[in-house]
Amino acid sequence: MLHVVLRMIIKTIFGYRKGNMMNGMTLTQFIIEEQRRVAGASGEFTGLVNDVVTACKVISNAVNKGALIGVLGSAGSENIQGETQKKLDVIANDVMIRSTQWAGHVAAMASEEMDDIYPIPPQYPRGKYLLLFDPLDGSSNIDVNGSVGTIFSVLRCPEGVSRPTAADFLQPGVSQVCAGYAVYGPSTMIVLTFGHGVNGFTLDRDVGEFVLTHPDMQVPADTQEFAINASNERFWEPPVRRYVEECQAGKAGVRGKDFNMRWVAAMAVEVHRILLRGGVFMYPKSTAESAGAGKLRLMYEVNPMSFIIEQAGGMSSTGRERVMELQPEALHQRVPVILGSRNEVERIVEYHQAG
Ligand code: F6P
């Protein structure tokens, strides 16, 4: 009996190690390999991604320690959208800035937590990229020990611009050079696209490195799962109402199959689930007078997530147009978003076209 148990333990340990070694490329190696694919690449972009990855490790550590290091709770301030900032929102924002401002890869940054753009301070060299981020996505989950994330997007600073202004950030999603997110869940993961596919890396805390564990991620085209905040139902437009009602009707309805619903309240975590097992995520246009266009922010939430979803074979739309082609009008602009499994998003877009 004892040696059966021992054999199981050994198998578990060595099975895990073997799996680790088979997919053993680190994120650092991966981005250097990527750099080699681009003739004449200077390494500036590789350096920037490395710095963002370092920031995510530091944020992961703070999220993980939580109450032990006194980082839970409100910071007692509000961001530009009038949302109460959590201590960890402010800490994560600071970590992103400090990790990326010094190396000479970035010309300016913008974040959910800062009203205006953040120009690189004069003591540091300026680089050719613009960095946008939501340092701690889903921060209402922090105090209840729920999963949260970081979302980021990299744009090129326009040619000839040495002191970028907010207007230089207003580039459509199709101009993104890179997009990614980190999920701080039971394990910490980073998922990235440079415009040719999507790859996922898991943080091995023992060695302090992200390891490629989810190569070439693909969103299944069909799904039986949707994600929407149903407390807003009275404000949905008819096409969204129709889609959700048809899902809820299950086998007996026009869809002829049962659906499941999930709502984590952290977009990065929601998108991660969709990448792994399909689904649709909706934060649609609201008919509430106070709501404006939608809830989520185009530049540092919806565009990077749309880039990732499209690169994994999924689709992202406002219901009326492709998100990635929207011409941004403001840094903190909000837009409706419906993204995920291609066949489902296409169906919802058709419902919008049908009026
Ligand atoms: O910051 C935006 C965000 O936290 C998303 O990550 C998430 O999908 C959404 O807001 C949650 O919204 P709600 O408060 O309606 O659940």
mmCIF file of C-alpha atoms and ligand atoms in Angstrom:
data_model
loop_
_atom_site.group_PDB
_atom_site.id
_atom_site.type_symbol
_atom_site.label_atom_id
_atom_site.label_comp_id
_atom_site.label_asym_id
_atom_site.label_seq_id
_atom_site.Cartn_x
_atom_site.Cartn_y
_atom_site.Cartn_z
ATOM 1 C CA MET A 1 0.000 0.000 0.000
ATOM 2 C CA LEU A 2 2.761 2.401 1.080
ATOM 3 C CA HIS A 3 4.726 1.887 -2.078
ATOM 4 C CA VAL A 4 1.600 2.420 -4.226
ATOM 5 C CA VAL A 5 1.189 5.806 -2.532
ATOM 6 C CA LEU A 6 4.912 6.545 -2.956
ATOM 7 C CA ARG A 7 4.742 5.643 -6.639
ATOM 8 C CA MET A 8 1.772 7.998 -7.067
ATOM 9 C CA ILE A 9 3.656 10.843 -5.365
ATOM 10 C CA ILE A 10 6.785 10.245 -7.508
ATOM 11 C CA LYS A 11 4.645 10.076 -10.658
ATOM 12 C CA THR A 12 2.916 13.333 -9.757
ATOM 13 C CA ILE A 13 6.218 15.119 -9.055
ATOM 14 C CA PHE A 14 8.088 13.771 -12.095
ATOM 15 C CA GLY A 15 5.033 14.005 -14.345
ATOM 16 C CA TYR A 16 4.825 17.683 -13.437
ATOM 17 C CA ARG A 17 8.566 18.230 -13.983
ATOM 18 C CA LYS A 18 8.426 16.428 -17.325
ATOM 19 C CA GLY A 19 5.509 18.618 -18.424
ATOM 20 C CA ASN A 20 7.471 21.637 -17.298
ATOM 21 C CA MET A 21 10.542 20.624 -19.274
ATOM 22 C CA MET A 22 8.627 19.761 -22.421
ATOM 23 C CA ASN A 23 7.135 23.259 -22.603
ATOM 24 C CA GLY A 24 10.137 24.789 -20.898
ATOM 25 C CA MET A 25 10.717 27.942 -22.945
ATOM 26 C CA THR A 26 10.792 30.995 -20.702
ATOM 27 C CA LEU A 27 9.030 34.211 -21.620
ATOM 28 C CA THR A 28 12.425 35.951 -21.816
ATOM 29 C CA GLN A 29 13.625 33.375 -24.383
ATOM 30 C CA PHE A 30 10.338 33.625 -26.250
ATOM 31 C CA ILE A 31 10.539 37.395 -26.757
ATOM 32 C CA ILE A 32 14.187 37.227 -27.806
ATOM 33 C CA GLU A 33 13.232 34.553 -30.400
ATOM 34 C CA GLU A 34 10.465 36.910 -31.561
ATOM 35 C CA GLN A 35 12.979 39.733 -31.878
ATOM 36 C CA ARG A 36 15.174 37.534 -34.106
ATOM 37 C CA ARG A 37 12.264 37.176 -36.546
ATOM 38 C CA VAL A 38 12.285 40.937 -37.191
ATOM 39 C CA ALA A 39 15.173 42.053 -39.402
ATOM 40 C CA GLY A 40 16.964 45.063 -37.909
ATOM 41 C CA ALA A 41 15.099 44.963 -34.586
ATOM 42 C CA SER A 42 16.952 47.072 -32.024
ATOM 43 C CA GLY A 43 15.877 45.176 -28.925
ATOM 44 C CA GLU A 44 13.977 48.208 -27.641
ATOM 45 C CA PHE A 45 10.642 46.422 -27.888
ATOM 46 C CA THR A 46 12.062 43.262 -26.279
ATOM 47 C CA GLY A 47 13.339 45.419 -23.425
ATOM 48 C CA LEU A 48 9.967 47.081 -22.981
ATOM 49 C CA VAL A 49 8.066 43.778 -22.844
ATOM 50 C CA ASN A 50 10.600 42.457 -20.339
ATOM 51 C CA ASP A 51 10.047 45.506 -18.123
ATOM 52 C CA VAL A 52 6.248 45.048 -18.273
ATOM 53 C CA VAL A 53 6.724 41.380 -17.347
ATOM 54 C CA THR A 54 8.861 42.402 -14.361
ATOM 55 C CA ALA A 55 6.128 44.831 -13.261
ATOM 56 C CA CYS A 56 3.564 42.010 -13.435
ATOM 57 C CA LYS A 57 5.769 39.832 -11.195
ATOM 58 C CA VAL A 58 5.954 42.627 -8.613
ATOM 59 C CA ILE A 59 2.176 43.231 -8.787
ATOM 60 C CA SER A 60 1.566 39.479 -8.519
ATOM 61 C CA ASN A 61 3.629 39.397 -5.347
ATOM 62 C CA ALA A 62 1.702 42.282 -3.768
ATOM 63 C CA VAL A 63 -1.676 40.753 -4.754
ATOM 64 C CA ASN A 64 -0.552 37.401 -3.395
ATOM 65 C CA LYS A 65 0.557 38.779 -0.008
ATOM 66 C CA GLY A 66 -2.612 40.882 0.349
ATOM 67 C CA ALA A 67 -3.590 41.545 3.934
ATOM 68 C CA LEU A 68 -0.183 40.343 5.204
ATOM 69 C CA ILE A 69 1.464 43.484 3.840
ATOM 70 C CA GLY A 70 -1.501 45.809 4.380
ATOM 71 C CA VAL A 71 -2.323 46.462 0.726
ATOM 72 C CA LEU A 72 -6.074 45.734 0.812
ATOM 73 C CA GLY A 73 -8.802 48.366 1.051
ATOM 74 C CA SER A 74 -9.472 51.778 -0.373
ATOM 75 C CA ALA A 75 -6.799 54.374 -1.132
ATOM 76 C CA GLY A 76 -9.285 57.126 -0.264
ATOM 77 C CA SER A 77 -9.042 58.693 -3.744
ATOM 78 C CA GLU A 78 -10.960 58.561 -7.052
ATOM 79 C CA ASN A 79 -9.742 58.074 -10.616
ATOM 80 C CA ILE A 80 -10.858 60.245 -13.553
ATOM 81 C CA GLN A 81 -13.935 58.040 -14.100
ATOM 82 C CA GLY A 82 -15.085 58.729 -10.523
ATOM 83 C CA GLU A 83 -14.289 55.187 -9.332
ATOM 84 C CA THR A 84 -12.868 54.797 -5.827
ATOM 85 C CA GLN A 85 -9.242 53.715 -6.115
ATOM 86 C CA LYS A 86 -8.080 50.733 -4.110
ATOM 87 C CA LYS A 87 -4.650 50.808 -2.498
ATOM 88 C CA LEU A 88 -3.564 48.104 -4.924
ATOM 89 C CA ASP A 89 -4.772 50.174 -7.930
ATOM 90 C CA VAL A 90 -2.391 52.927 -6.863
ATOM 91 C CA ILE A 91 0.458 50.537 -6.000
ATOM 92 C CA ALA A 92 0.138 48.607 -9.281
ATOM 93 C CA ASN A 93 0.079 51.865 -11.253
ATOM 94 C CA ASP A 94 3.225 52.996 -9.520
ATOM 95 C CA VAL A 95 4.950 49.654 -10.113
ATOM 96 C CA MET A 96 4.161 49.802 -13.856
ATOM 97 C CA ILE A 97 5.576 53.321 -14.105
ATOM 98 C CA ARG A 98 8.731 52.596 -12.112
ATOM 99 C CA SER A 99 9.451 49.368 -14.006
ATOM 100 C CA THR A 100 9.095 50.865 -17.480
ATOM 101 C CA GLN A 101 10.094 54.541 -17.368
ATOM 102 C CA TRP A 102 13.857 54.266 -16.856
ATOM 103 C CA ALA A 103 15.152 52.126 -19.720
ATOM 104 C CA GLY A 104 14.607 54.396 -22.724
ATOM 105 C CA HIS A 105 12.000 52.227 -24.494
ATOM 106 C CA VAL A 106 8.914 54.366 -23.868
ATOM 107 C CA ALA A 107 8.089 57.945 -24.919
ATOM 108 C CA ALA A 108 4.992 58.303 -22.699
ATOM 109 C CA MET A 109 2.407 56.218 -20.850
ATOM 110 C CA ALA A 110 -1.303 56.332 -20.150
ATOM 111 C CA SER A 111 -3.249 54.443 -17.516
ATOM 112 C CA GLU A 112 -6.758 54.022 -16.179
ATOM 113 C CA GLU A 113 -5.472 55.455 -12.908
ATOM 114 C CA MET A 114 -4.024 58.715 -14.320
ATOM 115 C CA ASP A 115 -6.110 61.609 -15.674
ATOM 116 C CA ASP A 116 -3.496 62.692 -18.222
ATOM 117 C CA ILE A 117 -0.682 60.972 -20.039
ATOM 118 C CA TYR A 118 2.569 60.404 -18.148
ATOM 119 C CA PRO A 119 5.557 61.786 -20.066
ATOM 120 C CA ILE A 120 8.908 60.138 -19.363
ATOM 121 C CA PRO A 121 10.738 62.319 -16.795
ATOM 122 C CA PRO A 122 13.662 64.362 -18.204
ATOM 123 C CA GLN A 123 16.368 62.318 -16.411
ATOM 124 C CA TYR A 124 15.539 59.257 -18.551
ATOM 125 C CA PRO A 125 15.986 58.728 -22.303
ATOM 126 C CA ARG A 126 12.777 58.581 -24.354
ATOM 127 C CA GLY A 127 12.011 55.581 -26.559
ATOM 128 C CA LYS A 128 9.819 54.966 -29.585
ATOM 129 C CA TYR A 129 6.838 53.266 -27.922
ATOM 130 C CA LEU A 130 3.681 54.391 -26.124
ATOM 131 C CA LEU A 131 2.502 52.168 -23.285
ATOM 132 C CA LEU A 132 -1.115 51.988 -22.093
ATOM 133 C CA PHE A 133 -2.344 49.931 -19.169
ATOM 134 C CA ASP A 134 -5.026 49.108 -16.673
ATOM 135 C CA PRO A 135 -2.691 48.224 -13.796
ATOM 136 C CA LEU A 136 -5.250 46.300 -11.750
ATOM 137 C CA ASP A 137 -8.294 45.154 -13.683
ATOM 138 C CA GLY A 138 -11.332 43.997 -11.710
ATOM 139 C CA SER A 139 -10.123 45.673 -8.535
ATOM 140 C CA SER A 140 -13.484 45.227 -6.780
ATOM 141 C CA ASN A 141 -12.356 41.582 -6.396
ATOM 142 C CA ILE A 142 -9.259 42.460 -4.376
ATOM 143 C CA ASP A 143 -10.796 42.702 -0.930
ATOM 144 C CA VAL A 144 -12.667 39.389 -1.334
ATOM 145 C CA ASN A 145 -9.550 37.480 -2.473
ATOM 146 C CA GLY A 146 -10.943 37.103 -5.995
ATOM 147 C CA SER A 147 -8.875 36.999 -9.181
ATOM 148 C CA VAL A 148 -7.702 40.252 -10.754
ATOM 149 C CA GLY A 149 -5.462 41.149 -13.690
ATOM 150 C CA THR A 150 -3.296 43.703 -15.494
ATOM 151 C CA ILE A 151 -4.006 44.681 -19.107
ATOM 152 C CA PHE A 152 -1.554 46.462 -21.415
ATOM 153 C CA SER A 153 -1.190 47.687 -24.962
ATOM 154 C CA VAL A 154 1.845 48.974 -26.878
ATOM 155 C CA LEU A 155 1.634 51.509 -29.708
ATOM 156 C CA ARG A 156 4.364 53.167 -31.776
ATOM 157 C CA CYS A 157 5.019 56.810 -31.004
ATOM 158 C CA PRO A 158 4.232 58.623 -34.275
ATOM 159 C CA GLU A 159 7.258 59.302 -36.499
ATOM 160 C CA GLY A 160 9.011 62.581 -35.688
ATOM 161 C CA VAL A 161 7.206 63.092 -32.353
ATOM 162 C CA SER A 162 9.636 63.449 -29.454
ATOM 163 C CA ARG A 163 7.198 64.835 -26.874
ATOM 164 C CA PRO A 164 3.954 62.925 -27.344
ATOM 165 C CA THR A 165 0.619 64.399 -26.276
ATOM 166 C CA ALA A 166 -2.650 62.570 -25.561
ATOM 167 C CA ALA A 167 -3.576 62.994 -29.267
ATOM 168 C CA ASP A 168 -0.629 60.751 -30.239
ATOM 169 C CA PHE A 169 -2.188 57.874 -28.284
ATOM 170 C CA LEU A 170 -5.462 58.045 -30.207
ATOM 171 C CA GLN A 171 -4.592 55.271 -32.666
ATOM 172 C CA PRO A 172 -7.050 52.524 -33.639
ATOM 173 C CA GLY A 173 -6.622 49.025 -32.190
ATOM 174 C CA VAL A 174 -5.228 47.715 -35.491
ATOM 175 C CA SER A 175 -2.112 49.851 -34.847
ATOM 176 C CA GLN A 176 -1.182 47.962 -31.672
ATOM 177 C CA VAL A 177 2.289 46.389 -31.761
ATOM 178 C CA CYS A 178 1.625 44.179 -28.781
ATOM 179 C CA ALA A 179 -1.139 43.493 -26.289
ATOM 180 C CA GLY A 180 -1.248 41.336 -23.232
ATOM 181 C CA TYR A 181 -2.693 40.684 -19.862
ATOM 182 C CA ALA A 182 -1.688 39.080 -16.599
ATOM 183 C CA VAL A 183 -4.120 37.101 -14.479
ATOM 184 C CA TYR A 184 -3.417 36.884 -10.753
ATOM 185 C CA GLY A 185 -5.423 33.770 -9.905
ATOM 186 C CA PRO A 186 -4.518 30.414 -8.337
ATOM 187 C CA SER A 187 -1.427 30.775 -10.530
ATOM 188 C CA THR A 188 -0.136 33.937 -12.182
ATOM 189 C CA MET A 189 -0.201 33.903 -15.970
ATOM 190 C CA ILE A 190 0.728 36.298 -18.750
ATOM 191 C CA VAL A 191 -0.922 35.987 -22.154
ATOM 192 C CA LEU A 192 0.593 37.934 -25.054
ATOM 193 C CA THR A 193 0.222 38.696 -28.727
ATOM 194 C CA PHE A 194 2.692 40.444 -31.017
ATOM 195 C CA GLY A 195 0.293 40.102 -33.957
ATOM 196 C CA HIS A 196 0.957 36.507 -34.917
ATOM 197 C CA GLY A 197 -0.880 34.250 -32.525
ATOM 198 C CA VAL A 198 -1.415 34.186 -28.785
ATOM 199 C CA ASN A 199 0.780 32.458 -26.213
ATOM 200 C CA GLY A 200 0.290 31.937 -22.482
ATOM 201 C CA PHE A 201 2.993 31.719 -19.802
ATOM 202 C CA THR A 202 2.700 30.601 -16.175
ATOM 203 C CA LEU A 203 4.847 32.085 -13.415
ATOM 204 C CA ASP A 204 7.083 29.499 -11.761
ATOM 205 C CA ARG A 205 7.564 31.225 -8.415
ATOM 206 C CA ASP A 206 10.486 28.960 -7.458
ATOM 207 C CA VAL A 207 12.630 30.232 -10.338
ATOM 208 C CA GLY A 208 10.926 33.611 -10.792
ATOM 209 C CA GLU A 209 10.323 33.032 -14.514
ATOM 210 C CA PHE A 210 7.253 32.800 -16.708
ATOM 211 C CA VAL A 211 7.263 29.516 -18.631
ATOM 212 C CA LEU A 212 5.413 28.842 -21.898
ATOM 213 C CA THR A 213 2.557 26.564 -20.832
ATOM 214 C CA HIS A 214 -0.187 27.519 -23.312
ATOM 215 C CA PRO A 215 1.311 27.790 -26.815
ATOM 216 C CA ASP A 216 -0.831 29.015 -29.738
ATOM 217 C CA MET A 217 -4.081 29.612 -27.847
ATOM 218 C CA GLN A 218 -7.270 29.400 -29.950
ATOM 219 C CA VAL A 219 -10.791 30.450 -29.005
ATOM 220 C CA PRO A 220 -13.250 27.657 -29.874
ATOM 221 C CA ALA A 221 -15.629 28.987 -32.570
ATOM 222 C CA ASP A 222 -18.779 27.761 -30.806
ATOM 223 C CA THR A 223 -19.737 27.906 -27.184
ATOM 224 C CA GLN A 224 -22.387 27.166 -24.597
ATOM 225 C CA GLU A 225 -21.320 29.869 -22.151
ATOM 226 C CA PHE A 226 -21.913 33.623 -21.932
ATOM 227 C CA ALA A 227 -20.802 36.369 -19.544
ATOM 228 C CA ILE A 228 -22.802 39.526 -18.914
ATOM 229 C CA ASN A 229 -23.740 41.539 -15.836
ATOM 230 C CA ALA A 230 -27.436 40.595 -15.748
ATOM 231 C CA SER A 231 -28.241 43.275 -13.162
ATOM 232 C CA ASN A 232 -28.176 45.733 -16.086
ATOM 233 C CA GLU A 233 -30.765 43.801 -18.103
ATOM 234 C CA ARG A 234 -33.340 46.629 -18.063
ATOM 235 C CA PHE A 235 -30.821 48.821 -19.941
ATOM 236 C CA TRP A 236 -29.916 46.322 -22.710
ATOM 237 C CA GLU A 237 -30.805 47.022 -26.323
ATOM 238 C CA PRO A 238 -33.167 44.522 -28.066
ATOM 239 C CA PRO A 239 -30.421 42.542 -29.953
ATOM 240 C CA VAL A 240 -28.576 41.711 -26.695
ATOM 241 C CA ARG A 241 -31.838 40.958 -24.910
ATOM 242 C CA ARG A 242 -32.802 38.598 -27.759
ATOM 243 C CA TYR A 243 -29.442 36.783 -27.662
ATOM 244 C CA VAL A 244 -29.496 36.267 -23.895
ATOM 245 C CA GLU A 245 -33.160 35.166 -23.899
ATOM 246 C CA GLU A 246 -32.382 32.596 -26.592
ATOM 247 C CA CYS A 247 -29.456 31.266 -24.526
ATOM 248 C CA GLN A 248 -31.639 31.085 -21.429
ATOM 249 C CA ALA A 249 -34.338 29.169 -23.321
ATOM 250 C CA GLY A 250 -31.806 26.323 -23.622
ATOM 251 C CA LYS A 251 -32.606 23.045 -25.401
ATOM 252 C CA ALA A 252 -36.283 23.923 -25.755
ATOM 253 C CA GLY A 253 -35.543 27.236 -27.532
ATOM 254 C CA VAL A 254 -34.267 28.206 -30.988
ATOM 255 C CA ARG A 255 -30.651 27.430 -30.029
ATOM 256 C CA GLY A 256 -31.518 23.826 -29.212
ATOM 257 C CA LYS A 257 -28.855 23.580 -26.479
ATOM 258 C CA ASP A 258 -28.416 24.592 -22.855
ATOM 259 C CA PHE A 259 -26.110 27.502 -21.989
ATOM 260 C CA ASN A 260 -24.190 28.326 -18.837
ATOM 261 C CA MET A 261 -23.488 31.802 -17.449
ATOM 262 C CA ARG A 262 -20.391 33.175 -15.674
ATOM 263 C CA TRP A 263 -19.492 36.633 -14.327
ATOM 264 C CA VAL A 264 -16.151 37.155 -12.588
ATOM 265 C CA ALA A 265 -16.240 40.989 -12.776
ATOM 266 C CA ALA A 266 -12.647 41.153 -14.045
ATOM 267 C CA MET A 267 -12.387 41.374 -17.815
ATOM 268 C CA ALA A 268 -8.888 39.861 -17.998
ATOM 269 C CA VAL A 269 -10.045 36.772 -16.105
ATOM 270 C CA GLU A 270 -13.192 36.539 -18.207
ATOM 271 C CA VAL A 271 -11.196 36.748 -21.465
ATOM 272 C CA HIS A 272 -8.768 34.152 -20.133
ATOM 273 C CA ARG A 273 -11.614 31.686 -19.554
ATOM 274 C CA ILE A 274 -12.948 32.375 -23.055
ATOM 275 C CA LEU A 275 -9.502 31.731 -24.579
ATOM 276 C CA LEU A 276 -9.375 28.384 -22.820
ATOM 277 C CA ARG A 277 -12.891 27.026 -23.319
ATOM 278 C CA GLY A 278 -14.829 29.471 -25.506
ATOM 279 C CA GLY A 279 -17.636 31.839 -24.595
ATOM 280 C CA VAL A 280 -18.921 35.334 -25.166
ATOM 281 C CA PHE A 281 -18.193 38.355 -22.981
ATOM 282 C CA MET A 282 -20.562 41.305 -23.262
ATOM 283 C CA TYR A 283 -20.485 44.763 -21.755
ATOM 284 C CA PRO A 284 -22.952 46.156 -24.268
ATOM 285 C CA LYS A 285 -24.328 49.601 -24.969
ATOM 286 C CA SER A 286 -26.650 50.738 -22.233
ATOM 287 C CA THR A 287 -29.884 52.641 -22.762
ATOM 288 C CA ALA A 288 -29.527 54.275 -19.324
ATOM 289 C CA GLU A 289 -29.204 58.024 -19.792
ATOM 290 C CA SER A 290 -26.286 58.266 -17.395
ATOM 291 C CA ALA A 291 -24.372 55.378 -18.976
ATOM 292 C CA GLY A 292 -23.073 56.902 -22.215
ATOM 293 C CA ALA A 293 -21.548 54.489 -24.711
ATOM 294 C CA GLY A 294 -20.606 51.578 -22.473
ATOM 295 C CA LYS A 295 -18.578 50.818 -19.374
ATOM 296 C CA LEU A 296 -15.218 49.530 -20.495
ATOM 297 C CA ARG A 297 -12.381 51.714 -21.699
ATOM 298 C CA LEU A 298 -11.303 51.426 -25.331
ATOM 299 C CA MET A 299 -7.598 52.240 -25.139
ATOM 300 C CA TYR A 300 -6.365 50.069 -22.278
ATOM 301 C CA GLU A 301 -9.088 47.438 -21.832
ATOM 302 C CA VAL A 302 -11.144 46.773 -24.953
ATOM 303 C CA ASN A 303 -8.506 47.285 -27.679
ATOM 304 C CA PRO A 304 -5.834 45.023 -26.149
ATOM 305 C CA MET A 305 -8.383 42.314 -25.364
ATOM 306 C CA SER A 306 -9.840 42.559 -28.873
ATOM 307 C CA PHE A 307 -6.342 42.189 -30.378
ATOM 308 C CA ILE A 308 -5.758 39.037 -28.326
ATOM 309 C CA ILE A 309 -9.181 37.553 -29.083
ATOM 310 C CA GLU A 310 -8.827 38.209 -32.839
ATOM 311 C CA GLN A 311 -5.324 36.747 -32.859
ATOM 312 C CA ALA A 312 -6.739 33.602 -31.229
ATOM 313 C CA GLY A 313 -9.363 33.264 -33.991
ATOM 314 C CA GLY A 314 -12.224 34.941 -32.109
ATOM 315 C CA MET A 315 -14.112 38.134 -32.885
ATOM 316 C CA SER A 316 -14.693 41.469 -31.142
ATOM 317 C CA SER A 317 -17.371 44.008 -31.999
ATOM 318 C CA THR A 318 -19.310 46.868 -30.466
ATOM 319 C CA GLY A 319 -22.369 45.126 -31.956
ATOM 320 C CA ARG A 320 -22.197 47.570 -34.851
ATOM 321 C CA GLU A 321 -18.534 47.767 -35.836
ATOM 322 C CA ARG A 322 -15.212 45.965 -35.412
ATOM 323 C CA VAL A 323 -13.658 47.307 -32.191
ATOM 324 C CA MET A 324 -10.130 47.301 -33.623
ATOM 325 C CA GLU A 325 -11.120 49.765 -36.371
ATOM 326 C CA LEU A 326 -12.693 52.397 -34.101
ATOM 327 C CA GLN A 327 -10.955 55.763 -34.319
ATOM 328 C CA PRO A 328 -10.437 56.730 -30.644
ATOM 329 C CA GLU A 329 -11.650 60.175 -29.647
ATOM 330 C CA ALA A 330 -10.370 60.383 -26.078
ATOM 331 C CA LEU A 331 -7.855 58.613 -23.856
ATOM 332 C CA HIS A 332 -10.461 57.361 -21.376
ATOM 333 C CA GLN A 333 -13.231 56.753 -23.941
ATOM 334 C CA ARG A 334 -15.720 53.996 -23.104
ATOM 335 C CA VAL A 335 -17.161 51.667 -25.739
ATOM 336 C CA PRO A 336 -19.619 48.755 -25.861
ATOM 337 C CA VAL A 337 -17.939 45.387 -26.391
ATOM 338 C CA ILE A 338 -19.058 41.898 -27.392
ATOM 339 C CA LEU A 339 -16.162 39.488 -27.833
ATOM 340 C CA GLY A 340 -15.274 35.818 -27.867
ATOM 341 C CA SER A 341 -16.241 32.742 -29.902
ATOM 342 C CA ARG A 342 -16.561 33.761 -33.543
ATOM 343 C CA ASN A 343 -19.892 32.116 -34.422
ATOM 344 C CA GLU A 344 -21.614 33.592 -31.366
ATOM 345 C CA VAL A 345 -20.276 37.131 -31.846
ATOM 346 C CA GLU A 346 -21.271 36.957 -35.544
ATOM 347 C CA ARG A 347 -24.783 35.971 -34.477
ATOM 348 C CA ILE A 348 -25.060 38.913 -32.056
ATOM 349 C CA VAL A 349 -23.789 41.314 -34.758
ATOM 350 C CA GLU A 350 -26.457 39.924 -37.115
ATOM 351 C CA TYR A 351 -29.092 40.597 -34.453
ATOM 352 C CA HIS A 352 -27.875 44.215 -34.315
ATOM 353 C CA GLN A 353 -28.057 44.487 -38.118
ATOM 354 C CA ALA A 354 -31.590 43.087 -38.067
ATOM 355 C CA GLY A 355 -32.448 46.084 -35.818
HETATM 356 O O1 F6P B 1 -12.663 48.038 -14.895
HETATM 357 C C1 F6P B 1 -13.600 47.342 -15.539
HETATM 358 C C2 F6P B 1 -14.154 46.085 -14.913
HETATM 359 O O2 F6P B 1 -13.675 45.820 -13.626
HETATM 360 C C3 F6P B 1 -13.921 44.881 -15.817
HETATM 361 O O3 F6P B 1 -12.718 44.241 -15.603
HETATM 362 C C4 F6P B 1 -15.112 44.014 -15.519
HETATM 363 O O4 F6P B 1 -15.442 43.194 -16.604
HETATM 364 C C5 F6P B 1 -16.195 45.027 -15.213
HETATM 365 O O5 F6P B 1 -15.551 46.238 -14.848
HETATM 366 C C6 F6P B 1 -17.102 44.593 -14.105
HETATM 367 O O6 F6P B 1 -18.212 45.379 -14.113
HETATM 368 P P1 F6P B 1 -19.428 45.241 -13.089
HETATM 369 O O7 F6P B 1 -19.097 46.161 -11.967
HETATM 370 O O8 F6P B 1 -20.609 45.707 -13.869
HETATM 371 O O9 F6P B 1 -19.535 43.834 -12.671
#
